[in-house]
JSON list of C-alpha atoms in Angstrom, two decimals:
[
{"chain": "A", "resi": 300, "resn": "GLU", "atom": "CA", "xyz": [0.77, -10.83, -5.78]},
{"chain": "A", "resi": 301, "resn": "PRO", "atom": "CA", "xyz": [-0.87, -10.22, -9.15]},
{"chain": "A", "resi": 302, "resn": "GLU", "atom": "CA", "xyz": [1.55, -10.63, -12.14]},
{"chain": "A", "resi": 303, "resn": "VAL", "atom": "CA", "xyz": [1.60, -10.25, -15.79]},
{"chain": "A", "resi": 304, "resn": "THR", "atom": "CA", "xyz": [1.42, -13.31, -17.80]},
{"chain": "A", "resi": 305, "resn": "GLN", "atom": "CA", "xyz": [3.30, -13.99, -21.37]},
{"chain": "A", "resi": 306, "resn": "THR", "atom": "CA", "xyz": [2.71, -16.76, -23.70]},
{"chain": "A", "resi": 307, "resn": "PRO", "atom": "CA", "xyz": [4.30, -18.70, -25.20]},
{"chain": "A", "resi": 308, "resn": "SER", "atom": "CA", "xyz": [7.72, -19.15, -23.21]},
{"chain": "A", "resi": 309, "resn": "HIS", "atom": "CA", "xyz": [9.18, -19.98, -26.32]},
{"chain": "A", "resi": 310, "resn": "GLN", "atom": "CA", "xyz": [8.53, -19.59, -29.92]},
{"chain": "A", "resi": 311, "resn": "VAL", "atom": "CA", "xyz": [10.53, -20.66, -32.80]},
{"chain": "A", "resi": 312, "resn": "THR", "atom": "CA", "xyz": [9.55, -19.35, -36.04]},
{"chain": "A", "resi": 313, "resn": "GLN", "atom": "CA", "xyz": [11.05, -19.20, -39.68]},
{"chain": "A", "resi": 314, "resn": "MET", "atom": "CA", "xyz": [12.33, -16.15, -41.09]},
{"chain": "A", "resi": 315, "resn": "GLY", "atom": "CA", "xyz": [9.66, -13.95, -43.09]},
{"chain": "A", "resi": 316, "resn": "GLN", "atom": "CA", "xyz": [6.86, -15.72, -40.95]},
{"chain": "A", "resi": 317, "resn": "GLU", "atom": "CA", "xyz": [4.55, -13.69, -38.88]},
{"chain": "A", "resi": 318, "resn": "VAL", "atom": "CA", "xyz": [4.21, -14.18, -35.09]},
{"chain": "A", "resi": 319, "resn": "ILE", "atom": "CA", "xyz": [2.16, -12.97, -32.25]},
{"chain": "A", "resi": 320, "resn": "LEU", "atom": "CA", "xyz": [3.39, -12.70, -28.69]},
{"chain": "A", "resi": 321, "resn": "ARG", "atom": "CA", "xyz": [0.61, -12.47, -26.19]},
{"chain": "A", "resi": 322, "resn": "CYS", "atom": "CA", "xyz": [0.43, -10.96, -22.90]},
{"chain": "A", "resi": 323, "resn": "VAL", "atom": "CA", "xyz": [-2.14, -10.88, -19.81]},
{"chain": "A", "resi": 324, "resn": "PRO", "atom": "CA", "xyz": [-1.42, -7.37, -17.98]},
{"chain": "A", "resi": 325, "resn": "ILE", "atom": "CA", "xyz": [-2.35, -6.75, -14.21]},
{"chain": "A", "resi": 326, "resn": "SER", "atom": "CA", "xyz": [-6.14, -6.42, -14.47]},
{"chain": "A", "resi": 327, "resn": "ASN", "atom": "CA", "xyz": [-6.62, -2.81, -13.13]},
{"chain": "A", "resi": 328, "resn": "HIS", "atom": "CA", "xyz": [-3.48, -1.40, -15.03]},
{"chain": "A", "resi": 329, "resn": "LEU", "atom": "CA", "xyz": [-3.73, 1.12, -17.78]},
{"chain": "A", "resi": 330, "resn": "TYR", "atom": "CA", "xyz": [-0.21, 1.41, -19.18]},
{"chain": "A", "resi": 331, "resn": "PHE", "atom": "CA", "xyz": [1.19, -1.64, -21.29]},
{"chain": "A", "resi": 332, "resn": "TYR", "atom": "CA", "xyz": [4.59, -1.85, -22.69]},
{"chain": "A", "resi": 333, "resn": "TRP", "atom": "CA", "xyz": [6.84, -4.14, -24.81]},
{"chain": "A", "resi": 334, "resn": "TYR", "atom": "CA", "xyz": [10.60, -4.37, -24.15]},
{"chain": "A", "resi": 335, "resn": "ARG", "atom": "CA", "xyz": [12.96, -6.72, -25.64]},
{"chain": "A", "resi": 336, "resn": "GLN", "atom": "CA", "xyz": [16.21, -8.07, -24.75]},
{"chain": "A", "resi": 337, "resn": "ILE", "atom": "CA", "xyz": [18.81, -9.57, -27.40]},
{"chain": "A", "resi": 338, "resn": "LEU", "atom": "CA", "xyz": [21.26, -11.94, -25.78]},
{"chain": "A", "resi": 339, "resn": "GLY", "atom": "CA", "xyz": [24.09, -10.40, -24.29]},
{"chain": "A", "resi": 340, "resn": "GLN", "atom": "CA", "xyz": [22.68, -6.80, -24.76]},
{"chain": "A", "resi": 341, "resn": "LYS", "atom": "CA", "xyz": [20.68, -4.15, -22.93]},
{"chain": "A", "resi": 342, "resn": "VAL", "atom": "CA", "xyz": [16.72, -4.20, -22.27]},
{"chain": "A", "resi": 343, "resn": "GLU", "atom": "CA", "xyz": [15.34, -2.11, -24.99]},
{"chain": "A", "resi": 344, "resn": "PHE", "atom": "CA", "xyz": [12.01, -0.07, -24.84]},
{"chain": "A", "resi": 345, "resn": "LEU", "atom": "CA", "xyz": [9.64, -0.99, -27.92]},
{"chain": "A", "resi": 346, "resn": "VAL", "atom": "CA", "xyz": [6.52, 0.72, -27.40]},
{"chain": "A", "resi": 347, "resn": "SER", "atom": "CA", "xyz": [4.05, 1.92, -24.98]},
{"chain": "A", "resi": 348, "resn": "PHE", "atom": "CA", "xyz": [0.23, 1.54, -25.14]},
{"chain": "A", "resi": 349, "resn": "TYR", "atom": "CA", "xyz": [-2.34, 3.69, -23.35]},
{"chain": "A", "resi": 350, "resn": "ASN", "atom": "CA", "xyz": [-6.13, 4.25, -23.61]},
{"chain": "A", "resi": 351, "resn": "ASN", "atom": "CA", "xyz": [-6.10, 2.28, -26.73]},
{"chain": "A", "resi": 352, "resn": "GLU", "atom": "CA", "xyz": [-3.44, 3.57, -28.75]},
{"chain": "A", "resi": 353, "resn": "ILE", "atom": "CA", "xyz": [0.43, 3.84, -28.99]},
{"chain": "A", "resi": 354, "resn": "SER", "atom": "CA", "xyz": [2.07, 6.55, -26.71]},
{"chain": "A", "resi": 355, "resn": "GLU", "atom": "CA", "xyz": [5.43, 6.02, -27.67]},
{"chain": "A", "resi": 356, "resn": "LYS", "atom": "CA", "xyz": [7.50, 3.78, -29.95]},
{"chain": "A", "resi": 357, "resn": "SER", "atom": "CA", "xyz": [11.18, 3.36, -30.42]},
{"chain": "A", "resi": 358, "resn": "GLU", "atom": "CA", "xyz": [13.29, 3.50, -33.56]},
{"chain": "A", "resi": 359, "resn": "ILE", "atom": "CA", "xyz": [13.47, -0.29, -33.41]},
{"chain": "A", "resi": 360, "resn": "PHE", "atom": "CA", "xyz": [9.38, -0.63, -33.79]},
{"chain": "A", "resi": 361, "resn": "ASP", "atom": "CA", "xyz": [9.21, -0.11, -37.26]},
{"chain": "A", "resi": 362, "resn": "ASP", "atom": "CA", "xyz": [5.90, -1.04, -39.73]},
{"chain": "A", "resi": 363, "resn": "GLN", "atom": "CA", "xyz": [6.94, -4.60, -39.22]},
{"chain": "A", "resi": 364, "resn": "PHE", "atom": "CA", "xyz": [5.60, -4.46, -35.53]},
{"chain": "A", "resi": 365, "resn": "SER", "atom": "CA", "xyz": [2.07, -3.77, -34.11]},
{"chain": "A", "resi": 366, "resn": "VAL", "atom": "CA", "xyz": [0.31, -4.05, -30.95]},
{"chain": "A", "resi": 367, "resn": "GLU", "atom": "CA", "xyz": [-3.23, -4.45, -29.93]},
{"chain": "A", "resi": 368, "resn": "ARG", "atom": "CA", "xyz": [-5.38, -4.73, -27.10]},
{"chain": "A", "resi": 369, "resn": "PRO", "atom": "CA", "xyz": [-7.99, -7.01, -28.81]},
{"chain": "A", "resi": 370, "resn": "ASP", "atom": "CA", "xyz": [-10.23, -7.08, -25.63]},
{"chain": "A", "resi": 371, "resn": "GLY", "atom": "CA", "xyz": [-10.05, -6.15, -21.97]},
{"chain": "A", "resi": 372, "resn": "SER", "atom": "CA", "xyz": [-7.58, -8.42, -20.99]},
{"chain": "A", "resi": 373, "resn": "ASN", "atom": "CA", "xyz": [-4.90, -9.31, -23.72]},
{"chain": "A", "resi": 374, "resn": "PHE", "atom": "CA", "xyz": [-2.07, -7.33, -25.13]},
{"chain": "A", "resi": 375, "resn": "THR", "atom": "CA", "xyz": [-0.52, -8.84, -28.33]},
{"chain": "A", "resi": 376, "resn": "LEU", "atom": "CA", "xyz": [2.85, -7.53, -30.14]},
{"chain": "A", "resi": 377, "resn": "LYS", "atom": "CA", "xyz": [2.49, -8.85, -33.45]},
{"chain": "A", "resi": 378, "resn": "ILE", "atom": "CA", "xyz": [5.87, -9.17, -36.03]},
{"chain": "A", "resi": 379, "resn": "ARG", "atom": "CA", "xyz": [4.69, -9.17, -39.52]},
{"chain": "A", "resi": 380, "resn": "SER", "atom": "CA", "xyz": [7.51, -10.64, -41.61]},
{"chain": "A", "resi": 381, "resn": "THR", "atom": "CA", "xyz": [10.20, -11.89, -39.10]},
{"chain": "A", "resi": 382, "resn": "LYS", "atom": "CA", "xyz": [14.03, -11.41, -39.45]},
{"chain": "A", "resi": 383, "resn": "LEU", "atom": "CA", "xyz": [17.09, -13.07, -37.97]},
{"chain": "A", "resi": 384, "resn": "GLU", "atom": "CA", "xyz": [17.76, -9.91, -35.96]},
{"chain": "A", "resi": 385, "resn": "ASP", "atom": "CA", "xyz": [14.17, -10.07, -34.47]},
{"chain": "A", "resi": 386, "resn": "SER", "atom": "CA", "xyz": [15.46, -13.29, -32.18]},
{"chain": "A", "resi": 387, "resn": "ALA", "atom": "CA", "xyz": [15.48, -11.74, -28.69]},
{"chain": "A", "resi": 388, "resn": "MET", "atom": "CA", "xyz": [13.58, -12.26, -25.29]},
{"chain": "A", "resi": 389, "resn": "TYR", "atom": "CA", "xyz": [10.35, -9.80, -25.56]},
{"chain": "A", "resi": 390, "resn": "PHE", "atom": "CA", "xyz": [8.94, -8.58, -22.30]},
{"chain": "A", "resi": 391, "resn": "CYS", "atom": "CA", "xyz": [5.61, -7.33, -21.61]},
{"chain": "A", "resi": 392, "resn": "ALA", "atom": "CA", "xyz": [4.94, -4.88, -18.67]},
{"chain": "A", "resi": 393, "resn": "SER", "atom": "CA", "xyz": [2.32, -3.26, -17.12]},
{"chain": "A", "resi": 394, "resn": "ALA", "atom": "CA", "xyz": [1.74, -0.14, -14.95]},
{"chain": "A", "resi": 395, "resn": "PRO", "atom": "CA", "xyz": [-1.37, 1.22, -13.07]},
{"chain": "A", "resi": 396, "resn": "ARG", "atom": "CA", "xyz": [-0.11, 4.78, -13.80]},
{"chain": "A", "resi": 397, "resn": "VAL", "atom": "CA", "xyz": [2.42, 6.46, -16.09]},
{"chain": "A", "resi": 398, "resn": "ASP", "atom": "CA", "xyz": [4.72, 7.09, -12.89]},
{"chain": "A", "resi": 399, "resn": "GLU", "atom": "CA", "xyz": [4.19, 3.89, -11.06]},
{"chain": "A", "resi": 400, "resn": "LYS", "atom": "CA", "xyz": [6.73, 0.98, -11.19]},
{"chain": "A", "resi": 401, "resn": "LEU", "atom": "CA", "xyz": [6.35, -1.51, -14.26]},
{"chain": "A", "resi": 402, "resn": "PHE", "atom": "CA", "xyz": [5.54, -4.90, -13.69]},
{"chain": "A", "resi": 403, "resn": "PHE", "atom": "CA", "xyz": [7.22, -7.27, -16.10]},
{"chain": "A", "resi": 404, "resn": "GLY", "atom": "CA", "xyz": [6.33, -10.68, -17.34]},
{"chain": "A", "resi": 405, "resn": "SER", "atom": "CA", "xyz": [8.61, -13.61, -17.43]},
{"chain": "A", "resi": 406, "resn": "GLY", "atom": "CA", "xyz": [9.02, -13.02, -21.16]},
{"chain": "A", "resi": 407, "resn": "THR", "atom": "CA", "xyz": [9.10, -15.14, -24.53]},
{"chain": "A", "resi": 408, "resn": "GLN", "atom": "CA", "xyz": [12.18, -16.11, -26.03]},
{"chain": "A", "resi": 409, "resn": "LEU", "atom": "CA", "xyz": [11.60, -15.97, -29.77]},
{"chain": "A", "resi": 410, "resn": "SER", "atom": "CA", "xyz": [13.95, -17.53, -32.04]},
{"chain": "A", "resi": 411, "resn": "VAL", "atom": "CA", "xyz": [13.94, -16.84, -35.80]},
{"chain": "A", "resi": 412, "resn": "LEU", "atom": "CA", "xyz": [15.63, -19.49, -37.85]},
{"chain": "B", "resi": 117, "resn": "SER", "atom": "CA", "xyz": [20.04, 9.93, -25.37]},
{"chain": "B", "resi": 118, "resn": "GLN", "atom": "CA", "xyz": [20.65, 8.59, -22.11]},
{"chain": "B", "resi": 119, "resn": "GLU", "atom": "CA", "xyz": [23.10, 5.97, -21.13]},
{"chain": "B", "resi": 120, "resn": "LEU", "atom": "CA", "xyz": [23.18, 4.11, -17.87]},
{"chain": "B", "resi": 121, "resn": "GLU", "atom": "CA", "xyz": [26.42, 2.74, -17.03]},
{"chain": "B", "resi": 122, "resn": "GLN", "atom": "CA", "xyz": [26.64, -0.01, -14.45]},
{"chain": "B", "resi": 123, "resn": "SER", "atom": "CA", "xyz": [29.62, -0.96, -12.34]},
{"chain": "B", "resi": 124, "resn": "PRO", "atom": "CA", "xyz": [30.89, -3.79, -11.78]},
{"chain": "B", "resi": 125, "resn": "GLN", "atom": "CA", "xyz": [29.71, -5.56, -15.08]},
{"chain": "B", "resi": 126, "resn": "SER", "atom": "CA", "xyz": [30.21, -8.86, -13.03]},
{"chain": "B", "resi": 127, "resn": "LEU", "atom": "CA", "xyz": [30.76, -9.71, -9.23]},
{"chain": "B", "resi": 128, "resn": "ILE", "atom": "CA", "xyz": [31.71, -12.65, -7.44]},
{"chain": "B", "resi": 129, "resn": "VAL", "atom": "CA", "xyz": [30.94, -12.55, -3.55]},
{"chain": "B", "resi": 130, "resn": "GLN", "atom": "CA", "xyz": [31.44, -15.02, -0.87]},
{"chain": "B", "resi": 131, "resn": "GLU", "atom": "CA", "xyz": [28.00, -15.83, 0.88]},
{"chain": "B", "resi": 132, "resn": "GLY", "atom": "CA", "xyz": [27.47, -13.47, 4.16]},
{"chain": "B", "resi": 133, "resn": "LYS", "atom": "CA", "xyz": [29.78, -10.60, 2.46]},
{"chain": "B", "resi": 134, "resn": "ASN", "atom": "CA", "xyz": [28.41, -7.19, 1.44]},
{"chain": "B", "resi": 135, "resn": "LEU", "atom": "CA", "xyz": [28.53, -5.73, -1.76]},
{"chain": "B", "resi": 136, "resn": "THR", "atom": "CA", "xyz": [27.64, -2.69, -3.67]},
{"chain": "B", "resi": 137, "resn": "ILE", "atom": "CA", "xyz": [26.43, -2.24, -7.18]},
{"chain": "B", "resi": 138, "resn": "ASN", "atom": "CA", "xyz": [26.78, 1.39, -9.06]},
{"chain": "B", "resi": 139, "resn": "CYS", "atom": "CA", "xyz": [24.85, 2.86, -11.42]},
{"chain": "B", "resi": 140, "resn": "THR", "atom": "CA", "xyz": [25.74, 5.99, -13.37]},
{"chain": "B", "resi": 141, "resn": "SER", "atom": "CA", "xyz": [23.63, 8.41, -15.68]},
{"chain": "B", "resi": 142, "resn": "SER", "atom": "CA", "xyz": [25.03, 10.36, -18.36]},
{"chain": "B", "resi": 143, "resn": "LYS", "atom": "CA", "xyz": [22.04, 12.69, -18.07]},
{"chain": "B", "resi": 144, "resn": "THR", "atom": "CA", "xyz": [19.76, 14.19, -15.32]},
{"chain": "B", "resi": 145, "resn": "LEU", "atom": "CA", "xyz": [18.11, 11.49, -13.36]},
{"chain": "B", "resi": 146, "resn": "TYR", "atom": "CA", "xyz": [13.91, 11.77, -13.13]},
{"chain": "B", "resi": 147, "resn": "GLY", "atom": "CA", "xyz": [14.07, 8.77, -10.75]},
{"chain": "B", "resi": 148, "resn": "LEU", "atom": "CA", "xyz": [15.83, 5.15, -10.82]},
{"chain": "B", "resi": 149, "resn": "TYR", "atom": "CA", "xyz": [14.48, 1.65, -10.73]},
{"chain": "B", "resi": 150, "resn": "TRP", "atom": "CA", "xyz": [16.43, -1.43, -9.80]},
{"chain": "B", "resi": 151, "resn": "TYR", "atom": "CA", "xyz": [15.34, -4.76, -11.20]},
{"chain": "B", "resi": 152, "resn": "LYS", "atom": "CA", "xyz": [16.58, -8.13, -10.70]},
{"chain": "B", "resi": 153, "resn": "GLN", "atom": "CA", "xyz": [16.78, -10.47, -13.37]},
{"chain": "B", "resi": 154, "resn": "LYS", "atom": "CA", "xyz": [17.15, -14.30, -13.00]},
{"chain": "B", "resi": 155, "resn": "TYR", "atom": "CA", "xyz": [19.17, -15.96, -15.66]},
{"chain": "B", "resi": 156, "resn": "GLY", "atom": "CA", "xyz": [16.61, -16.03, -18.43]},
{"chain": "B", "resi": 157, "resn": "GLU", "atom": "CA", "xyz": [13.74, -14.89, -16.85]},
{"chain": "B", "resi": 158, "resn": "GLY", "atom": "CA", "xyz": [11.71, -11.63, -16.06]},
{"chain": "B", "resi": 159, "resn": "LEU", "atom": "CA", "xyz": [12.46, -8.66, -14.33]},
{"chain": "B", "resi": 160, "resn": "ILE", "atom": "CA", "xyz": [11.57, -8.34, -10.71]},
{"chain": "B", "resi": 161, "resn": "PHE", "atom": "CA", "xyz": [11.12, -5.22, -9.16]},
{"chain": "B", "resi": 162, "resn": "LEU", "atom": "CA", "xyz": [13.35, -4.20, -6.41]},
{"chain": "B", "resi": 163, "resn": "MET", "atom": "CA", "xyz": [12.95, -0.34, -5.55]},
{"chain": "B", "resi": 164, "resn": "MET", "atom": "CA", "xyz": [12.07, 2.84, -7.05]},
{"chain": "B", "resi": 165, "resn": "LEU", "atom": "CA", "xyz": [13.76, 5.92, -6.19]},
{"chain": "B", "resi": 166, "resn": "GLN", "atom": "CA", "xyz": [11.98, 9.49, -7.16]},
{"chain": "B", "resi": 167, "resn": "LYS", "atom": "CA", "xyz": [13.95, 11.92, -5.25]},
{"chain": "B", "resi": 168, "resn": "GLY", "atom": "CA", "xyz": [17.37, 13.16, -4.76]},
{"chain": "B", "resi": 169, "resn": "GLY", "atom": "CA", "xyz": [18.92, 11.83, -1.43]},
{"chain": "B", "resi": 170, "resn": "GLU", "atom": "CA", "xyz": [16.37, 9.21, -1.21]},
{"chain": "B", "resi": 171, "resn": "GLU", "atom": "CA", "xyz": [17.00, 5.71, 0.32]},
{"chain": "B", "resi": 172, "resn": "LYS", "atom": "CA", "xyz": [15.13, 2.88, 0.68]},
{"chain": "B", "resi": 173, "resn": "SER", "atom": "CA", "xyz": [15.52, -0.43, 2.29]},
{"chain": "B", "resi": 174, "resn": "HIS", "atom": "CA", "xyz": [13.85, -3.89, 1.82]},
{"chain": "B", "resi": 175, "resn": "GLU", "atom": "CA", "xyz": [15.08, -6.90, 3.76]},
{"chain": "B", "resi": 176, "resn": "LYS", "atom": "CA", "xyz": [18.87, -6.72, 3.12]},
{"chain": "B", "resi": 177, "resn": "ILE", "atom": "CA", "xyz": [19.05, -4.32, -0.16]},
{"chain": "B", "resi": 178, "resn": "THR", "atom": "CA", "xyz": [19.26, -0.95, 0.27]},
{"chain": "B", "resi": 179, "resn": "ALA", "atom": "CA", "xyz": [19.03, 1.55, -2.53]},
{"chain": "B", "resi": 180, "resn": "LYS", "atom": "CA", "xyz": [20.16, 5.27, -2.64]},
{"chain": "B", "resi": 181, "resn": "LEU", "atom": "CA", "xyz": [19.78, 8.15, -5.26]},
{"chain": "B", "resi": 182, "resn": "ASP", "atom": "CA", "xyz": [22.28, 10.76, -5.56]},
{"chain": "B", "resi": 183, "resn": "GLU", "atom": "CA", "xyz": [20.95, 13.09, -8.04]},
{"chain": "B", "resi": 184, "resn": "LYS", "atom": "CA", "xyz": [23.91, 15.51, -8.16]},
{"chain": "B", "resi": 185, "resn": "LYS", "atom": "CA", "xyz": [26.11, 13.02, -9.07]},
{"chain": "B", "resi": 186, "resn": "GLN", "atom": "CA", "xyz": [23.47, 11.48, -11.50]},
{"chain": "B", "resi": 187, "resn": "GLN", "atom": "CA", "xyz": [24.04, 8.22, -9.74]},
{"chain": "B", "resi": 188, "resn": "SER", "atom": "CA", "xyz": [22.35, 5.29, -7.74]},
{"chain": "B", "resi": 189, "resn": "SER", "atom": "CA", "xyz": [23.86, 2.49, -5.65]},
{"chain": "B", "resi": 190, "resn": "LEU", "atom": "CA", "xyz": [22.53, -0.72, -4.48]},
{"chain": "B", "resi": 191, "resn": "HIS", "atom": "CA", "xyz": [23.83, -2.41, -1.55]},
{"chain": "B", "resi": 192, "resn": "ILE", "atom": "CA", "xyz": [23.31, -5.92, -0.13]},
{"chain": "B", "resi": 193, "resn": "THR", "atom": "CA", "xyz": [24.27, -6.87, 3.64]},
{"chain": "B", "resi": 194, "resn": "ALA", "atom": "CA", "xyz": [25.22, -10.23, 4.25]},
{"chain": "B", "resi": 195, "resn": "SER", "atom": "CA", "xyz": [24.50, -11.71, 0.86]},
{"chain": "B", "resi": 196, "resn": "GLN", "atom": "CA", "xyz": [22.67, -15.03, 0.60]},
{"chain": "B", "resi": 197, "resn": "PRO", "atom": "CA", "xyz": [22.63, -17.48, -2.66]},
{"chain": "B", "resi": 198, "resn": "SER", "atom": "CA", "xyz": [19.23, -16.06, -3.46]},
{"chain": "B", "resi": 199, "resn": "HIS", "atom": "CA", "xyz": [20.58, -12.70, -4.25]},
{"chain": "B", "resi": 200, "resn": "ALA", "atom": "CA", "xyz": [22.46, -14.29, -7.35]},
{"chain": "B", "resi": 201, "resn": "GLY", "atom": "CA", "xyz": [21.09, -12.67, -10.40]},
{"chain": "B", "resi": 202, "resn": "ILE", "atom": "CA", "xyz": [21.69, -10.01, -12.77]},
{"chain": "B", "resi": 203, "resn": "TYR", "atom": "CA", "xyz": [20.81, -6.52, -11.44]},
{"chain": "B", "resi": 204, "resn": "LEU", "atom": "CA", "xyz": [19.58, -3.87, -13.68]},
{"chain": "B", "resi": 205, "resn": "CYS", "atom": "CA", "xyz": [18.97, -0.18, -13.06]},
{"chain": "B", "resi": 206, "resn": "GLY", "atom": "CA", "xyz": [16.46, 1.72, -15.19]},
{"chain": "B", "resi": 207, "resn": "ALA", "atom": "CA", "xyz": [15.57, 5.28, -15.66]},
{"chain": "B", "resi": 208, "resn": "PRO", "atom": "CA", "xyz": [12.55, 7.25, -17.14]},
{"chain": "B", "resi": 209, "resn": "ARG", "atom": "CA", "xyz": [13.86, 9.66, -19.79]},
{"chain": "B", "resi": 210, "resn": "ASP", "atom": "CA", "xyz": [12.46, 12.69, -18.19]},
{"chain": "B", "resi": 211, "resn": "PHE", "atom": "CA", "xyz": [9.60, 13.41, -15.55]},
{"chain": "B", "resi": 212, "resn": "GLY", "atom": "CA", "xyz": [6.53, 11.55, -15.60]},
{"chain": "B", "resi": 213, "resn": "ASN", "atom": "CA", "xyz": [8.11, 9.62, -18.98]},
{"chain": "B", "resi": 214, "resn": "GLU", "atom": "CA", "xyz": [7.16, 6.10, -19.31]},
{"chain": "B", "resi": 215, "resn": "LYS", "atom": "CA", "xyz": [10.08, 4.99, -21.29]},
{"chain": "B", "resi": 216, "resn": "LEU", "atom": "CA", "xyz": [12.57, 3.52, -19.45]},
{"chain": "B", "resi": 217, "resn": "THR", "atom": "CA", "xyz": [16.42, 3.18, -20.57]},
{"chain": "B", "resi": 218, "resn": "PHE", "atom": "CA", "xyz": [18.07, 0.31, -18.70]},
{"chain": "B", "resi": 219, "resn": "GLY", "atom": "CA", "xyz": [21.64, 0.04, -17.60]},
{"chain": "B", "resi": 220, "resn": "THR", "atom": "CA", "xyz": [24.22, -2.40, -18.87]},
{"chain": "B", "resi": 221, "resn": "GLY", "atom": "CA", "xyz": [23.55, -4.87, -15.93]},
{"chain": "B", "resi": 222, "resn": "THR", "atom": "CA", "xyz": [25.90, -6.51, -13.22]},
{"chain": "B", "resi": 223, "resn": "ARG", "atom": "CA", "xyz": [25.98, -10.40, -13.00]},
{"chain": "B", "resi": 224, "resn": "LEU", "atom": "CA", "xyz": [26.04, -11.37, -9.19]},
{"chain": "B", "resi": 225, "resn": "THR", "atom": "CA", "xyz": [27.53, -14.82, -8.31]},
{"chain": "B", "resi": 226, "resn": "ILE", "atom": "CA", "xyz": [27.39, -15.81, -4.61]},
{"chain": "B", "resi": 227, "resn": "ILE", "atom": "CA", "xyz": [29.37, -18.46, -3.48]},
{"chain": "B", "resi": 228, "resn": "PRO", "atom": "CA", "xyz": [29.21, -20.59, -0.51]}
]
């Protein structure tokens, strides 16, 4: 079965540094998402992306966050200046249509020191 | 905002026994997804329910949606070690909305 691929699986960074989390969604999917899960907490929606623009974002997704689909295959989440509270597992997801099930990647564990 | 409460939070079941996990929404459900998360890994899709009264089964897992009660249940029959993990329910905010709100999760442990 096709799958969503995320790299790296673990990322350690210093507070204030920029990080880019990478995702390769399933090739014929049109809707792309980032979710995150802080240790011990719920999985939370961050942002959705369709037709090369953000379609919805949560309160968490502030000016420090940005997403991009630089080519036909990659979907990236950038955090400009990381904070300690950005430490979490970040999940990328994609779907063929808006009302179809989301396929999730295995996540990137981000640790901010 | 919508809240999804799952019960129980944690479940320890002997291999071969049946079990049920519940997910209750604070608002109208416009569909309900069940995912399984293995410790520290991604979310694996299990089931999607879209209509009230809908029931779906896959292998030994059955999920039902009770729209009136704003509730869904996930039932596992004759549990196996491979069923161990964290079960999450997720619901769209409204019809056709892409943003999913997830529940608190139920941690399932299967003992031999």
